[in-house]
């Protein structure tokens, strides 16, 4: 069988799927692997650093993200098990192009998840990486950053963090 990765369409704000809660993954099969591969391909071809499955119309708890250090991470059924601190910084979203705002996020988060084979993993993320994790996990709850924004900003005038749209 030849597997060809596909770039999926990213849904935009206003699509009802983006405000729905995603379901847990219980089967770690070829279909999940194709979804993860497609999401990575889609992210690579988009001006962003994170993508959650609901953003391509799939209501499953699956996320791919690229850390500040450039590491591509797959998260299945991720959950934040602890967090500390608070930082305000700029973020955007691939589903809400050209909109940037200041959002308050934890400084550090510990995230428990599974890999594509169902194996458990735990990660500690801080700074902008913690922000990316939090933003993506919000997508799994049907929450967009515009629901949390403190104020909108013009990125041309205010320097943003290391990340792109997520
Ligand atoms: Zn987003």
mmCIF file with all atom_site columns, N, CA and C in Angstrom, residues 13-84:
data_model
loop_
_atom_site.group_PDB
_atom_site.id
_atom_site.type_symbol
_atom_site.label_atom_id
_atom_site.label_alt_id
_atom_site.label_comp_id
_atom_site.label_asym_id
_atom_site.label_entity_id
_atom_site.label_seq_id
_atom_site.pdbx_PDB_ins_code
_atom_site.Cartn_x
_atom_site.Cartn_y
_atom_site.Cartn_z
_atom_site.occupancy
_atom_site.B_iso_or_equiv
_atom_site.pdbx_formal_charge
_atom_site.auth_seq_id
_atom_site.auth_comp_id
_atom_site.auth_asym_id
_atom_site.auth_atom_id
_atom_site.pdbx_PDB_model_num
ATOM 1   N N  . UNK A 1 13 ? -12.843 30.247 11.961 1.00 0.00 ? 13 UNK A N  1
ATOM 2   C CA . UNK A 1 13 ? -13.791 30.673 12.988 1.00 0.00 ? 13 UNK A CA 1
ATOM 3   C C  . UNK A 1 13 ? -15.163 30.907 12.372 1.00 0.00 ? 13 UNK A C  1
ATOM 4   N N  . UNK A 1 14 ? -16.195 30.414 13.035 1.00 0.00 ? 14 UNK A N  1
ATOM 5   C CA . UNK A 1 14 ? -17.546 30.484 12.484 1.00 0.00 ? 14 UNK A CA 1
ATOM 6   C C  . UNK A 1 14 ? -18.029 29.088 12.140 1.00 0.00 ? 14 UNK A C  1
ATOM 7   N N  . UNK A 1 15 ? -17.064 28.170 11.878 1.00 0.00 ? 15 UNK A N  1
ATOM 8   C CA . UNK A 1 15 ? -17.442 26.779 11.633 1.00 0.00 ? 15 UNK A CA 1
ATOM 9   C C  . UNK A 1 15 ? -17.827 26.150 12.971 1.00 0.00 ? 15 UNK A C  1
ATOM 10  N N  . UNK A 1 16 ? -19.017 25.539 13.048 1.00 0.00 ? 16 UNK A N  1
ATOM 11  C CA . UNK A 1 16 ? -19.495 25.028 14.340 1.00 0.00 ? 16 UNK A CA 1
ATOM 12  C C  . UNK A 1 16 ? -18.616 23.941 14.957 1.00 0.00 ? 16 UNK A C  1
ATOM 13  N N  . UNK A 1 17 ? -17.844 23.218 14.144 1.00 0.00 ? 17 UNK A N  1
ATOM 14  C CA . UNK A 1 17 ? -16.979 22.155 14.675 1.00 0.00 ? 17 UNK A CA 1
ATOM 15  C C  . UNK A 1 17 ? -15.961 22.719 15.667 1.00 0.00 ? 17 UNK A C  1
ATOM 16  N N  . UNK A 1 18 ? -15.526 23.952 15.424 1.00 0.00 ? 18 UNK A N  1
ATOM 17  C CA . UNK A 1 18 ? -14.476 24.551 16.263 1.00 0.00 ? 18 UNK A CA 1
ATOM 18  C C  . UNK A 1 18 ? -14.929 24.848 17.693 1.00 0.00 ? 18 UNK A C  1
ATOM 19  N N  . UNK A 1 19 ? -16.229 24.832 17.934 1.00 0.00 ? 19 UNK A N  1
ATOM 20  C CA . UNK A 1 19 ? -16.713 25.121 19.285 1.00 0.00 ? 19 UNK A CA 1
ATOM 21  C C  . UNK A 1 19 ? -17.245 23.861 19.977 1.00 0.00 ? 19 UNK A C  1
ATOM 22  N N  . UNK A 1 20 ? -16.975 22.695 19.370 1.00 0.00 ? 20 UNK A N  1
ATOM 23  C CA . UNK A 1 20 ? -17.417 21.429 19.969 1.00 0.00 ? 20 UNK A CA 1
ATOM 24  C C  . UNK A 1 20 ? -16.272 20.760 20.719 1.00 0.00 ? 20 UNK A C  1
ATOM 25  N N  . UNK A 1 21 ? -16.642 19.960 21.723 1.00 0.00 ? 21 UNK A N  1
ATOM 26  C CA . UNK A 1 21 ? -15.664 19.223 22.504 1.00 0.00 ? 21 UNK A CA 1
ATOM 27  C C  . UNK A 1 21 ? -15.239 17.957 21.755 1.00 0.00 ? 21 UNK A C  1
ATOM 28  N N  . UNK A 1 22 ? -13.933 17.710 21.710 1.00 0.00 ? 22 UNK A N  1
ATOM 29  C CA . UNK A 1 22 ? -13.421 16.529 21.000 1.00 0.00 ? 22 UNK A CA 1
ATOM 30  C C  . UNK A 1 22 ? -13.480 15.292 21.891 1.00 0.00 ? 22 UNK A C  1
ATOM 31  N N  . UNK A 1 23 ? -13.569 14.119 21.257 1.00 0.00 ? 23 UNK A N  1
ATOM 32  C CA . UNK A 1 23 ? -13.685 12.850 21.979 1.00 0.00 ? 23 UNK A CA 1
ATOM 33  C C  . UNK A 1 23 ? -12.321 12.179 22.153 1.00 0.00 ? 23 UNK A C  1
ATOM 34  N N  . UNK A 1 24 ? -12.201 11.389 23.199 1.00 0.00 ? 24 UNK A N  1
ATOM 35  C CA . UNK A 1 24 ? -10.979 10.627 23.440 1.00 0.00 ? 24 UNK A CA 1
ATOM 36  C C  . UNK A 1 24 ? -10.716 9.640  22.319 1.00 0.00 ? 24 UNK A C  1
ATOM 37  N N  . UNK A 1 25 ? -9.430  9.406  22.050 1.00 0.00 ? 25 UNK A N  1
ATOM 38  C CA . UNK A 1 25 ? -9.034  8.353  21.118 1.00 0.00 ? 25 UNK A CA 1
ATOM 39  C C  . UNK A 1 25 ? -8.942  7.051  21.907 1.00 0.00 ? 25 UNK A C  1
ATOM 40  N N  . UNK A 1 26 ? -9.586  6.000  21.400 1.00 0.00 ? 26 UNK A N  1
ATOM 41  C CA . UNK A 1 26 ? -9.530  4.705  22.084 1.00 0.00 ? 26 UNK A CA 1
ATOM 42  C C  . UNK A 1 26 ? -8.883  3.637  21.202 1.00 0.00 ? 26 UNK A C  1
ATOM 43  N N  . UNK A 1 27 ? -8.809  3.903  19.897 1.00 0.00 ? 27 UNK A N  1
ATOM 44  C CA . UNK A 1 27 ? -8.220  2.923  18.977 1.00 0.00 ? 27 UNK A CA 1
ATOM 45  C C  . UNK A 1 27 ? -6.993  3.546  18.302 1.00 0.00 ? 27 UNK A C  1
ATOM 46  N N  . UNK A 1 28 ? -5.839  2.904  18.496 1.00 0.00 ? 28 UNK A N  1
ATOM 47  C CA . UNK A 1 28 ? -4.572  3.448  17.993 1.00 0.00 ? 28 UNK A CA 1
ATOM 48  C C  . UNK A 1 28 ? -4.174  2.689  16.727 1.00 0.00 ? 28 UNK A C  1
ATOM 49  N N  . UNK A 1 29 ? -4.932  2.926  15.668 1.00 0.00 ? 29 UNK A N  1
ATOM 50  C CA . UNK A 1 29 ? -4.765  2.153  14.440 1.00 0.00 ? 29 UNK A CA 1
ATOM 51  C C  . UNK A 1 29 ? -4.205  2.991  13.301 1.00 0.00 ? 29 UNK A C  1
ATOM 52  N N  . UNK A 1 30 ? -4.187  2.399  12.134 1.00 0.00 ? 30 UNK A N  1
ATOM 53  C CA . UNK A 1 30 ? -3.691  3.040  10.923 1.00 0.00 ? 30 UNK A CA 1
ATOM 54  C C  . UNK A 1 30 ? -4.412  4.368  10.637 1.00 0.00 ? 30 UNK A C  1
ATOM 55  N N  . UNK A 1 31 ? -5.704  4.394  10.951 1.00 0.00 ? 31 UNK A N  1
ATOM 56  C CA . UNK A 1 31 ? -6.502  5.590  10.697 1.00 0.00 ? 31 UNK A CA 1
ATOM 57  C C  . UNK A 1 31 ? -5.982  6.770  11.539 1.00 0.00 ? 31 UNK A C  1
ATOM 58  N N  . UNK A 1 32 ? -5.623  6.485  12.797 1.00 0.00 ? 32 UNK A N  1
ATOM 59  C CA . UNK A 1 32 ? -5.052  7.513  13.673 1.00 0.00 ? 32 UNK A CA 1
ATOM 60  C C  . UNK A 1 32 ? -3.693  7.968  13.135 1.00 0.00 ? 32 UNK A C  1
ATOM 61  N N  . UNK A 1 33 ? -2.891  7.001  12.681 1.00 0.00 ? 33 UNK A N  1
ATOM 62  C CA . UNK A 1 33 ? -1.562  7.335  12.167 1.00 0.00 ? 33 UNK A CA 1
ATOM 63  C C  . UNK A 1 33 ? -1.661  8.225  10.920 1.00 0.00 ? 33 UNK A C  1
ATOM 64  N N  . UNK A 1 34 ? -2.628  7.918  10.057 1.00 0.00 ? 34 UNK A N  1
ATOM 65  C CA . UNK A 1 34 ? -2.849  8.748  8.859  1.00 0.00 ? 34 UNK A CA 1
ATOM 66  C C  . UNK A 1 34 ? -3.280  10.155 9.271  1.00 0.00 ? 34 UNK A C  1
ATOM 67  N N  . UNK A 1 35 ? -4.159  10.230 10.277 1.00 0.00 ? 35 UNK A N  1
ATOM 68  C CA . UNK A 1 35 ? -4.607  11.541 10.760 1.00 0.00 ? 35 UNK A CA 1
ATOM 69  C C  . UNK A 1 35 ? -3.410  12.350 11.262 1.00 0.00 ? 35 UNK A C  1
ATOM 70  N N  . UNK A 1 36 ? -2.558  11.723 12.084 1.00 0.00 ? 36 UNK A N  1
ATOM 71  C CA . UNK A 1 36 ? -1.378  12.416 12.621 1.00 0.00 ? 36 UNK A CA 1
ATOM 72  C C  . UNK A 1 36 ? -0.431  12.849 11.500 1.00 0.00 ? 36 UNK A C  1
ATOM 73  N N  . UNK A 1 37 ? -0.201  11.964 10.530 1.00 0.00 ? 37 UNK A N  1
ATOM 74  C CA . UNK A 1 37 ? 0.690   12.299 9.408  1.00 0.00 ? 37 UNK A CA 1
ATOM 75  C C  . UNK A 1 37 ? 0.116   13.455 8.597  1.00 0.00 ? 37 UNK A C  1
ATOM 76  N N  . UNK A 1 38 ? -1.187  13.419 8.343  1.00 0.00 ? 38 UNK A N  1
ATOM 77  C CA . UNK A 1 38 ? -1.835  14.495 7.589  1.00 0.00 ? 38 UNK A CA 1
ATOM 78  C C  . UNK A 1 38 ? -1.773  15.811 8.369  1.00 0.00 ? 38 UNK A C  1
ATOM 79  N N  . UNK A 1 39 ? -1.961  15.726 9.678  1.00 0.00 ? 39 UNK A N  1
ATOM 80  C CA . UNK A 1 39 ? -1.921  16.946 10.486 1.00 0.00 ? 39 UNK A CA 1
ATOM 81  C C  . UNK A 1 39 ? -0.517  17.556 10.470 1.00 0.00 ? 39 UNK A C  1
ATOM 82  N N  . UNK A 1 40 ? 0.517   16.707 10.515 1.00 0.00 ? 40 UNK A N  1
ATOM 83  C CA . UNK A 1 40 ? 1.898   17.219 10.466 1.00 0.00 ? 40 UNK A CA 1
ATOM 84  C C  . UNK A 1 40 ? 2.178   17.877 9.112  1.00 0.00 ? 40 UNK A C  1
ATOM 85  N N  . UNK A 1 41 ? 1.691   17.227 8.057  1.00 0.00 ? 41 UNK A N  1
ATOM 86  C CA . UNK A 1 41 ? 1.871   17.771 6.705  1.00 0.00 ? 41 UNK A CA 1
ATOM 87  C C  . UNK A 1 41 ? 1.129   19.107 6.567  1.00 0.00 ? 41 UNK A C  1
ATOM 88  N N  . UNK A 1 42 ? -0.068  19.162 7.113  1.00 0.00 ? 42 UNK A N  1
ATOM 89  C CA . UNK A 1 42 ? -0.881  20.386 7.056  1.00 0.00 ? 42 UNK A CA 1
ATOM 90  C C  . UNK A 1 42 ? -0.198  21.511 7.830  1.00 0.00 ? 42 UNK A C  1
ATOM 91  N N  . UNK A 1 43 ? 0.339   21.178 9.021  1.00 0.00 ? 43 UNK A N  1
ATOM 92  C CA . UNK A 1 43 ? 1.017   22.183 9.849  1.00 0.00 ? 43 UNK A CA 1
ATOM 93  C C  . UNK A 1 43 ? 2.267   22.708 9.152  1.00 0.00 ? 43 UNK A C  1
ATOM 94  N N  . UNK A 1 44 ? 3.022   21.786 8.531  1.00 0.00 ? 44 UNK A N  1
ATOM 95  C CA . UNK A 1 44 ? 4.261   22.187 7.848  1.00 0.00 ? 44 UNK A CA 1
ATOM 96  C C  . UNK A 1 44 ? 3.977   23.196 6.738  1.00 0.00 ? 44 UNK A C  1
ATOM 97  N N  . UNK A 1 45 ? 2.788   23.081 6.148  1.00 0.00 ? 45 UNK A N  1
ATOM 98  C CA . UNK A 1 45 ? 2.420   23.944 5.023  1.00 0.00 ? 45 UNK A CA 1
ATOM 99  C C  . UNK A 1 45 ? 1.575   25.144 5.443  1.00 0.00 ? 45 UNK A C  1
ATOM 100 N N  . UNK A 1 46 ? 1.514   25.389 6.740  1.00 0.00 ? 46 UNK A N  1
ATOM 101 C CA . UNK A 1 46 ? 0.726   26.518 7.250  1.00 0.00 ? 46 UNK A CA 1
ATOM 102 C C  . UNK A 1 46 ? 1.631   27.405 8.097  1.00 0.00 ? 46 UNK A C  1
ATOM 103 N N  . UNK A 1 47 ? 1.291   28.683 8.202  1.00 0.00 ? 47 UNK A N  1
ATOM 104 C CA . UNK A 1 47 ? 2.136   29.601 8.985  1.00 0.00 ? 47 UNK A CA 1
ATOM 105 C C  . UNK A 1 47 ? 1.846   29.500 10.474 1.00 0.00 ? 47 UNK A C  1
ATOM 106 N N  . UNK A 1 48 ? 1.973   28.287 11.016 1.00 0.00 ? 48 UNK A N  1
ATOM 107 C CA . UNK A 1 48 ? 1.623   28.099 12.418 1.00 0.00 ? 48 UNK A CA 1
ATOM 108 C C  . UNK A 1 48 ? 2.550   27.142 13.135 1.00 0.00 ? 48 UNK A C  1
ATOM 109 N N  . UNK A 1 49 ? 2.358   27.013 14.449 1.00 0.00 ? 49 UNK A N  1
ATOM 110 C CA . UNK A 1 49 ? 3.192   26.131 15.259 1.00 0.00 ? 49 UNK A CA 1
ATOM 111 C C  . UNK A 1 49 ? 2.372   25.065 15.985 1.00 0.00 ? 49 UNK A C  1
ATOM 112 N N  . UNK A 1 50 ? 1.085   24.986 15.678 1.00 0.00 ? 50 UNK A N  1
ATOM 113 C CA . UNK A 1 50 ? 0.278   23.962 16.323 1.00 0.00 ? 50 UNK A CA 1
ATOM 114 C C  . UNK A 1 50 ? -1.021  23.763 15.576 1.00 0.00 ? 50 UNK A C  1
ATOM 115 N N  . UNK A 1 51 ? -1.523  22.515 15.634 1.00 0.00 ? 51 UNK A N  1
ATOM 116 C CA . UNK A 1 51 ? -2.784  22.194 14.963 1.00 0.00 ? 51 UNK A CA 1
ATOM 117 C C  . UNK A 1 51 ? -3.499  21.109 15.772 1.00 0.00 ? 51 UNK A C  1
ATOM 118 N N  . UNK A 1 52 ? -4.764  21.354 16.061 1.00 0.00 ? 52 UNK A N  1
ATOM 119 C CA . UNK A 1 52 ? -5.583  20.378 16.774 1.00 0.00 ? 52 UNK A CA 1
ATOM 120 C C  . UNK A 1 52 ? -6.578  19.768 15.778 1.00 0.00 ? 52 UNK A C  1
ATOM 121 N N  . UNK A 1 53 ? -6.897  18.483 15.973 1.00 0.00 ? 53 UNK A N  1
ATOM 122 C CA . UNK A 1 53 ? -7.750  17.769 15.016 1.00 0.00 ? 53 UNK A CA 1
ATOM 123 C C  . UNK A 1 53 ? -9.075  18.489 14.709 1.00 0.00 ? 53 UNK A C  1
ATOM 124 N N  . UNK A 1 54 ? -9.739  19.105 15.710 1.00 0.00 ? 54 UNK A N  1
ATOM 125 C CA . UNK A 1 54 ? -10.991 19.811 15.363 1.00 0.00 ? 54 UNK A CA 1
ATOM 126 C C  . UNK A 1 54 ? -10.796 20.902 14.310 1.00 0.00 ? 54 UNK A C  1
ATOM 127 N N  . UNK A 1 55 ? -9.576  21.443 14.206 1.00 0.00 ? 55 UNK A N  1
ATOM 128 C CA . UNK A 1 55 ? -9.315  22.489 13.207 1.00 0.00 ? 55 UNK A CA 1
ATOM 129 C C  . UNK A 1 55 ? -9.363  21.958 11.786 1.00 0.00 ? 55 UNK A C  1
ATOM 130 N N  . UNK A 1 56 ? -9.289  20.618 11.629 1.00 0.00 ? 56 UNK A N  1
ATOM 131 C CA . UNK A 1 56 ? -9.490  20.047 10.291 1.00 0.00 ? 56 UNK A CA 1
ATOM 132 C C  . UNK A 1 56 ? -10.772 19.207 10.267 1.00 0.00 ? 56 UNK A C  1
ATOM 133 N N  . UNK A 1 57 ? -11.656 19.492 11.231 1.00 0.00 ? 57 UNK A N  1
ATOM 134 C CA . UNK A 1 57 ? -12.991 18.886 11.206 1.00 0.00 ? 57 UNK A CA 1
ATOM 135 C C  . UNK A 1 57 ? -13.099 17.521 11.854 1.00 0.00 ? 57 UNK A C  1
ATOM 136 N N  . UNK A 1 58 ? -12.058 17.103 12.580 1.00 0.00 ? 58 UNK A N  1
ATOM 137 C CA . UNK A 1 58 ? -12.066 15.784 13.229 1.00 0.00 ? 58 UNK A CA 1
ATOM 138 C C  . UNK A 1 58 ? -12.183 15.989 14.740 1.00 0.00 ? 58 UNK A C  1
ATOM 139 N N  . UNK A 1 59 ? -13.310 15.559 15.317 1.00 0.00 ? 59 UNK A N  1
ATOM 140 C CA . UNK A 1 59 ? -13.533 15.789 16.751 1.00 0.00 ? 59 UNK A CA 1
ATOM 141 C C  . UNK A 1 59 ? -12.891 14.696 17.610 1.00 0.00 ? 59 UNK A C  1
ATOM 142 N N  . UNK A 1 60 ? -11.576 14.604 17.501 1.00 0.00 ? 60 UNK A N  1
ATOM 143 C CA . UNK A 1 60 ? -10.793 13.646 18.300 1.00 0.00 ? 60 UNK A CA 1
ATOM 144 C C  . UNK A 1 60 ? -9.716  14.416 19.057 1.00 0.00 ? 60 UNK A C  1
ATOM 145 N N  . UNK A 1 61 ? -9.306  13.880 20.219 1.00 0.00 ? 61 UNK A N  1
ATOM 146 C CA . UNK A 1 61 ? -8.318  14.569 21.050 1.00 0.00 ? 61 UNK A CA 1
ATOM 147 C C  . UNK A 1 61 ? -6.905  14.265 20.544 1.00 0.00 ? 61 UNK A C  1
ATOM 148 N N  . UNK A 1 62 ? -6.572  14.925 19.431 1.00 0.00 ? 62 UNK A N  1
ATOM 149 C CA . UNK A 1 62 ? -5.287  14.742 18.761 1.00 0.00 ? 62 UNK A CA 1
ATOM 150 C C  . UNK A 1 62 ? -4.713  16.114 18.419 1.00 0.00 ? 62 UNK A C  1
ATOM 151 N N  . UNK A 1 63 ? -3.418  16.294 18.720 1.00 0.00 ? 63 UNK A N  1
ATOM 152 C CA . UNK A 1 63 ? -2.739  17.577 18.487 1.00 0.00 ? 63 UNK A CA 1
ATOM 153 C C  . UNK A 1 63 ? -1.355  17.311 17.898 1.00 0.00 ? 63 UNK A C  1
ATOM 154 N N  . UNK A 1 64 ? -0.926  18.150 16.965 1.00 0.00 ? 64 UNK A N  1
ATOM 155 C CA . UNK A 1 64 ? 0.487   18.188 16.594 1.00 0.00 ? 64 UNK A CA 1
ATOM 156 C C  . UNK A 1 64 ? 0.969   19.605 16.831 1.00 0.00 ? 64 UNK A C  1
ATOM 157 N N  . UNK A 1 65 ? 2.202   19.739 17.318 1.00 0.00 ? 65 UNK A N  1
ATOM 158 C CA . UNK A 1 65 ? 2.736   21.080 17.532 1.00 0.00 ? 65 UNK A CA 1
ATOM 159 C C  . UNK A 1 65 ? 4.234   21.082 17.354 1.00 0.00 ? 65 UNK A C  1
ATOM 160 N N  . UNK A 1 66 ? 4.749   22.279 17.066 1.00 0.00 ? 66 UNK A N  1
ATOM 161 C CA . UNK A 1 66 ? 6.186   22.450 16.913 1.00 0.00 ? 66 UNK A CA 1
ATOM 162 C C  . UNK A 1 66 ? 6.657   23.354 18.038 1.00 0.00 ? 66 UNK A C  1
ATOM 163 N N  . UNK A 1 67 ? 7.606   22.859 18.820 1.00 0.00 ? 67 UNK A N  1
ATOM 164 C CA . UNK A 1 67 ? 8.096   23.656 19.947 1.00 0.00 ? 67 UNK A CA 1
ATOM 165 C C  . UNK A 1 67 ? 8.975   24.799 19.438 1.00 0.00 ? 67 UNK A C  1
ATOM 166 N N  . UNK A 1 68 ? 9.290   25.702 20.344 1.00 0.00 ? 68 UNK A N  1
ATOM 167 C CA . UNK A 1 68 ? 10.191  26.823 20.032 1.00 0.00 ? 68 UNK A CA 1
ATOM 168 C C  . UNK A 1 68 ? 11.531  26.288 19.526 1.00 0.00 ? 68 UNK A C  1
ATOM 169 N N  . UNK A 1 69 ? 11.927  25.112 20.046 1.00 0.00 ? 69 UNK A N  1
ATOM 170 C CA . UNK A 1 69 ? 13.210  24.496 19.653 1.00 0.00 ? 69 UNK A CA 1
ATOM 171 C C  . UNK A 1 69 ? 13.107  23.757 18.319 1.00 0.00 ? 69 UNK A C  1
ATOM 172 N N  . UNK A 1 70 ? 11.899  23.698 17.740 1.00 0.00 ? 70 UNK A N  1
ATOM 173 C CA . UNK A 1 70 ? 11.725  23.072 16.428 1.00 0.00 ? 70 UNK A CA 1
ATOM 174 C C  . UNK A 1 70 ? 11.377  21.597 16.473 1.00 0.00 ? 70 UNK A C  1
ATOM 175 N N  . UNK A 1 71 ? 11.071  21.088 17.666 1.00 0.00 ? 71 UNK A N  1
ATOM 176 C CA . UNK A 1 71 ? 10.692  19.673 17.786 1.00 0.00 ? 71 UNK A CA 1
ATOM 177 C C  . UNK A 1 71 ? 9.207   19.512 17.442 1.00 0.00 ? 71 UNK A C  1
ATOM 178 N N  . UNK A 1 72 ? 8.913   18.537 16.570 1.00 0.00 ? 72 UNK A N  1
ATOM 179 C CA . UNK A 1 72 ? 7.524   18.263 16.186 1.00 0.00 ? 72 UNK A CA 1
ATOM 180 C C  . UNK A 1 72 ? 6.973   17.197 17.130 1.00 0.00 ? 72 UNK A C  1
ATOM 181 N N  . UNK A 1 73 ? 5.887   17.528 17.824 1.00 0.00 ? 73 UNK A N  1
ATOM 182 C CA . UNK A 1 73 ? 5.358   16.631 18.849 1.00 0.00 ? 73 UNK A CA 1
ATOM 183 C C  . UNK A 1 73 ? 3.932   16.196 18.509 1.00 0.00 ? 73 UNK A C  1
ATOM 184 N N  . UNK A 1 74 ? 3.655   14.902 18.685 1.00 0.00 ? 74 UNK A N  1
ATOM 185 C CA . UNK A 1 74 ? 2.307   14.358 18.517 1.00 0.00 ? 74 UNK A CA 1
ATOM 186 C C  . UNK A 1 74 ? 1.714   14.107 19.897 1.00 0.00 ? 74 UNK A C  1
ATOM 187 N N  . UNK A 1 75 ? 0.497   14.548 20.098 1.00 0.00 ? 75 UNK A N  1
ATOM 188 C CA . UNK A 1 75 ? -0.169  14.331 21.383 1.00 0.00 ? 75 UNK A CA 1
ATOM 189 C C  . UNK A 1 75 ? -1.527  13.687 21.133 1.00 0.00 ? 75 UNK A C  1
ATOM 190 N N  . UNK A 1 76 ? -1.749  12.547 21.772 1.00 0.00 ? 76 UNK A N  1
ATOM 191 C CA . UNK A 1 76 ? -3.050  11.894 21.709 1.00 0.00 ? 76 UNK A CA 1
ATOM 192 C C  . UNK A 1 76 ? -3.618  11.889 23.130 1.00 0.00 ? 76 UNK A C  1
ATOM 193 N N  . UNK A 1 77 ? -4.860  12.300 23.263 1.00 0.00 ? 77 UNK A N  1
ATOM 194 C CA . UNK A 1 77 ? -5.530  12.411 24.567 1.00 0.00 ? 77 UNK A CA 1
ATOM 195 C C  . UNK A 1 77 ? -4.727  13.236 25.583 1.00 0.00 ? 77 UNK A C  1
ATOM 196 N N  . UNK A 1 78 ? -4.202  14.393 25.189 1.00 0.00 ? 78 UNK A N  1
ATOM 197 C CA . UNK A 1 78 ? -3.389  15.168 26.140 1.00 0.00 ? 78 UNK A CA 1
ATOM 198 C C  . UNK A 1 78 ? -4.233  15.813 27.226 1.00 0.00 ? 78 UNK A C  1
ATOM 199 N N  . UNK A 1 79 ? -3.651  15.917 28.416 1.00 0.00 ? 79 UNK A N  1
ATOM 200 C CA . UNK A 1 79 ? -4.293  16.676 29.477 1.00 0.00 ? 79 UNK A CA 1
ATOM 201 C C  . UNK A 1 79 ? -3.236  17.353 30.337 1.00 0.00 ? 79 UNK A C  1
ATOM 202 N N  . UNK A 1 80 ? -3.577  18.564 30.781 1.00 0.00 ? 80 UNK A N  1
ATOM 203 C CA . UNK A 1 80 ? -2.669  19.295 31.660 1.00 0.00 ? 80 UNK A CA 1
ATOM 204 C C  . UNK A 1 80 ? -2.908  18.777 33.077 1.00 0.00 ? 80 UNK A C  1
ATOM 205 N N  . UNK A 1 81 ? -1.860  18.216 33.682 1.00 0.00 ? 81 UNK A N  1
ATOM 206 C CA . UNK A 1 81 ? -2.037  17.663 35.025 1.00 0.00 ? 81 UNK A CA 1
ATOM 207 C C  . UNK A 1 81 ? -1.554  18.623 36.107 1.00 0.00 ? 81 UNK A C  1
ATOM 208 N N  . UNK A 1 82 ? -0.709  19.589 35.731 1.00 0.00 ? 82 UNK A N  1
ATOM 209 C CA . UNK A 1 82 ? -0.383  20.650 36.685 1.00 0.00 ? 82 UNK A CA 1
ATOM 210 C C  . UNK A 1 82 ? 0.125   21.862 35.927 1.00 0.00 ? 82 UNK A C  1
ATOM 211 N N  . UNK A 1 83 ? -0.025  23.024 36.543 1.00 0.00 ? 83 UNK A N  1
ATOM 212 C CA . UNK A 1 83 ? 0.473   24.246 35.919 1.00 0.00 ? 83 UNK A CA 1
ATOM 213 C C  . UNK A 1 83 ? 0.923   25.212 37.002 1.00 0.00 ? 83 UNK A C  1
ATOM 214 N N  . UNK A 1 84 ? 1.825   26.130 36.614 1.00 0.00 ? 84 UNK A N  1
ATOM 215 C CA . UNK A 1 84 ? 2.334   27.101 37.578 1.00 0.00 ? 84 UNK A CA 1
ATOM 216 C C  . UNK A 1 84 ? 2.642   28.407 36.869 1.00 0.00 ? 84 UNK A C  1
#
